[in-house]
Tab-separated table of C-alpha atoms in Angstrom:
chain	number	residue	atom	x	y	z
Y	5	UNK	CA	-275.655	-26.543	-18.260
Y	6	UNK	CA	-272.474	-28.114	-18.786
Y	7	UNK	CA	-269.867	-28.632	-15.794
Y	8	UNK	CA	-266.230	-26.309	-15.876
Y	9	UNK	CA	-263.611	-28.591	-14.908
Y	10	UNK	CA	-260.961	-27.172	-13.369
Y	11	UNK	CA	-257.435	-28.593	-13.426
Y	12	UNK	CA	-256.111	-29.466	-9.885
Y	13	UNK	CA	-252.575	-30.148	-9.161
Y	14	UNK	CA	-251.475	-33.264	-7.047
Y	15	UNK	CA	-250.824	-32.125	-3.925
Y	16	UNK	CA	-249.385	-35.147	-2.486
Y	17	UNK	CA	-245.414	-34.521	-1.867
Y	18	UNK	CA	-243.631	-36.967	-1.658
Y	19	UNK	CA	-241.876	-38.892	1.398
Y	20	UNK	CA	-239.364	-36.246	3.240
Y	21	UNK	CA	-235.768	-37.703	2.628
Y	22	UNK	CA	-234.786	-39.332	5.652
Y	23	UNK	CA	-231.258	-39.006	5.091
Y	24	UNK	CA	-231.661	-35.298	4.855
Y	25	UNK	CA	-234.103	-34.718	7.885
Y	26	UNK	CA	-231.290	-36.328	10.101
Y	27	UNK	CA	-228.677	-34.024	8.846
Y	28	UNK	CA	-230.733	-30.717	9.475
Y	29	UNK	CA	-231.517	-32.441	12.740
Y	30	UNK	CA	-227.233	-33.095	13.955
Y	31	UNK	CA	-226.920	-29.608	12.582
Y	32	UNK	CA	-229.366	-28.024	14.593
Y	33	UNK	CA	-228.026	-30.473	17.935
Y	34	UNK	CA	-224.430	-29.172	16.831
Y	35	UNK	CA	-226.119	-25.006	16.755
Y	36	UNK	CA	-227.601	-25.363	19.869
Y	37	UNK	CA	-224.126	-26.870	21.636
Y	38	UNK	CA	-222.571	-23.890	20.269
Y	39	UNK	CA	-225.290	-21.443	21.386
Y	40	UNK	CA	-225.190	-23.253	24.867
Y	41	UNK	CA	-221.488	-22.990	25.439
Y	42	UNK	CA	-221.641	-19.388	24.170
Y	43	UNK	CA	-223.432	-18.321	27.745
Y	44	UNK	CA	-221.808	-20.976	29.481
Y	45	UNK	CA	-218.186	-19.926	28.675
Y	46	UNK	CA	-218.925	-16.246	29.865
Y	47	UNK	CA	-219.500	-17.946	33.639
Y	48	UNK	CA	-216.488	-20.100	33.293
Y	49	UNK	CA	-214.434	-17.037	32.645
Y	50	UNK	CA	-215.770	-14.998	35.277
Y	51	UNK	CA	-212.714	-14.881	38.004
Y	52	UNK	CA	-210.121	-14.285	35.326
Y	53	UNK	CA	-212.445	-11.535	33.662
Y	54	UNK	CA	-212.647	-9.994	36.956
Y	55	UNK	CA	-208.931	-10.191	37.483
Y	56	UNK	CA	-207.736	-9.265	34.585
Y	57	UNK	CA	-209.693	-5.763	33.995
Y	58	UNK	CA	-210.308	-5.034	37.719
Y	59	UNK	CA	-213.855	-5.589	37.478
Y	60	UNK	CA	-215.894	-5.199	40.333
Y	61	UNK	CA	-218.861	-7.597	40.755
Y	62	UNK	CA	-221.387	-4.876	40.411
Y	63	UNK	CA	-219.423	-4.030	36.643
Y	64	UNK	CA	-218.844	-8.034	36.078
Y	65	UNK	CA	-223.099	-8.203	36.616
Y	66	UNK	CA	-223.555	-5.056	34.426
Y	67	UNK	CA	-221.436	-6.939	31.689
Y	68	UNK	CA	-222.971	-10.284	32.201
Y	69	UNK	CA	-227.119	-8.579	31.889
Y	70	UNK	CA	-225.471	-6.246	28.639
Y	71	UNK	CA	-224.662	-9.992	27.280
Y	72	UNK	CA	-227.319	-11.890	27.883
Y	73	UNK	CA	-229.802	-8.755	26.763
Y	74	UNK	CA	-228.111	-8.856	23.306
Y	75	UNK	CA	-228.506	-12.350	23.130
Y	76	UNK	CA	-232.012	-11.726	23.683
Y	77	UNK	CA	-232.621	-9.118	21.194
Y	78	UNK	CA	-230.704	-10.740	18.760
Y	79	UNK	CA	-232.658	-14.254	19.178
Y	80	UNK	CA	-235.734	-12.079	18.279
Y	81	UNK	CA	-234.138	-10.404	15.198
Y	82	UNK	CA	-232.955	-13.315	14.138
Y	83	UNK	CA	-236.636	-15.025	14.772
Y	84	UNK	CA	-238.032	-12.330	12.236
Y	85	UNK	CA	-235.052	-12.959	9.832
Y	86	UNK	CA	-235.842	-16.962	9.975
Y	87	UNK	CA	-239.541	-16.149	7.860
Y	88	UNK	CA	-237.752	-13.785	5.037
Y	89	UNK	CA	-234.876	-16.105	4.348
Y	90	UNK	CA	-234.308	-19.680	3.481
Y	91	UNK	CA	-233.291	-21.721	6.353
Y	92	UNK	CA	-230.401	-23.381	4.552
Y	93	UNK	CA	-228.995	-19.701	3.958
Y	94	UNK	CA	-229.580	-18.775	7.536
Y	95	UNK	CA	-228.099	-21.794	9.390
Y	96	UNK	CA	-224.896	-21.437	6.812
Y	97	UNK	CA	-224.611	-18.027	7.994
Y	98	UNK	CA	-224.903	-18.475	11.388
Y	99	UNK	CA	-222.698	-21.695	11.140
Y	100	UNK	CA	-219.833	-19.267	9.284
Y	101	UNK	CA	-220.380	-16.702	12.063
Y	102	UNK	CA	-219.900	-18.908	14.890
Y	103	UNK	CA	-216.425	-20.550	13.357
Y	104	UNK	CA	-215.458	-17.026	12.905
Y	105	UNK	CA	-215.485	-16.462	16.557
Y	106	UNK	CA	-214.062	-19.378	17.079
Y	107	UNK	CA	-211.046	-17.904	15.022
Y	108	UNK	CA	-211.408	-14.765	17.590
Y	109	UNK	CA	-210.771	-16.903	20.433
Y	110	UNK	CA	-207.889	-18.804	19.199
Y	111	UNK	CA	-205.765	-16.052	17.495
């Protein structure tokens, strides 16, 4: 009985660019700034909010809990996005999205 030898690839990879890693690393810092200051700037503009529209607190807290419930359900949507899609597509697409707000606020 003779032995069927199978061909294996090498399965070693090779060293992860360090370069690279600490690039998707600043980028991800630089996301999660952005993502932070989203929520935060909501709180910071809570007086003139209030005065501008004639908010009541009960309305300002119904906003706030409609905000922070979308950010929610859209961190989980995006979650399930994040295993379809290549992470270099999705972090270019949420980087364009978030300097397109940023155009929002400033026009």
């Amino acid at each position: 009985m003779t032995a069927i030898r199978i061909p294996t690839k090498d399965t070693t990879s090779a060293p992860p660019d360090r370069r690279r890693a600490w690039i998707v690393t600043g980028m991800l810092l630089l996301f999660m700034l952005i993502n932070f200051g989203d929520k935060a700037i909501l709180g910071l503009a809570a007086k003139p909010l209030i005065a501008d529209l004639g908010l009541t607190a009960e309305q300002y807290g119904l906003l706030s809990s409609g905000f922070f419930a979308l950010f929610s359900i859209s961190a989980i949507v995006v979650g399930f996005v994040a295993n379809r899609v290549r992470s270099k597509v999705l972090l270019c697409v949420i980087a364009l999205a978030s300097i397109f707000r940023r155009g929002l606020l400033l026009s």
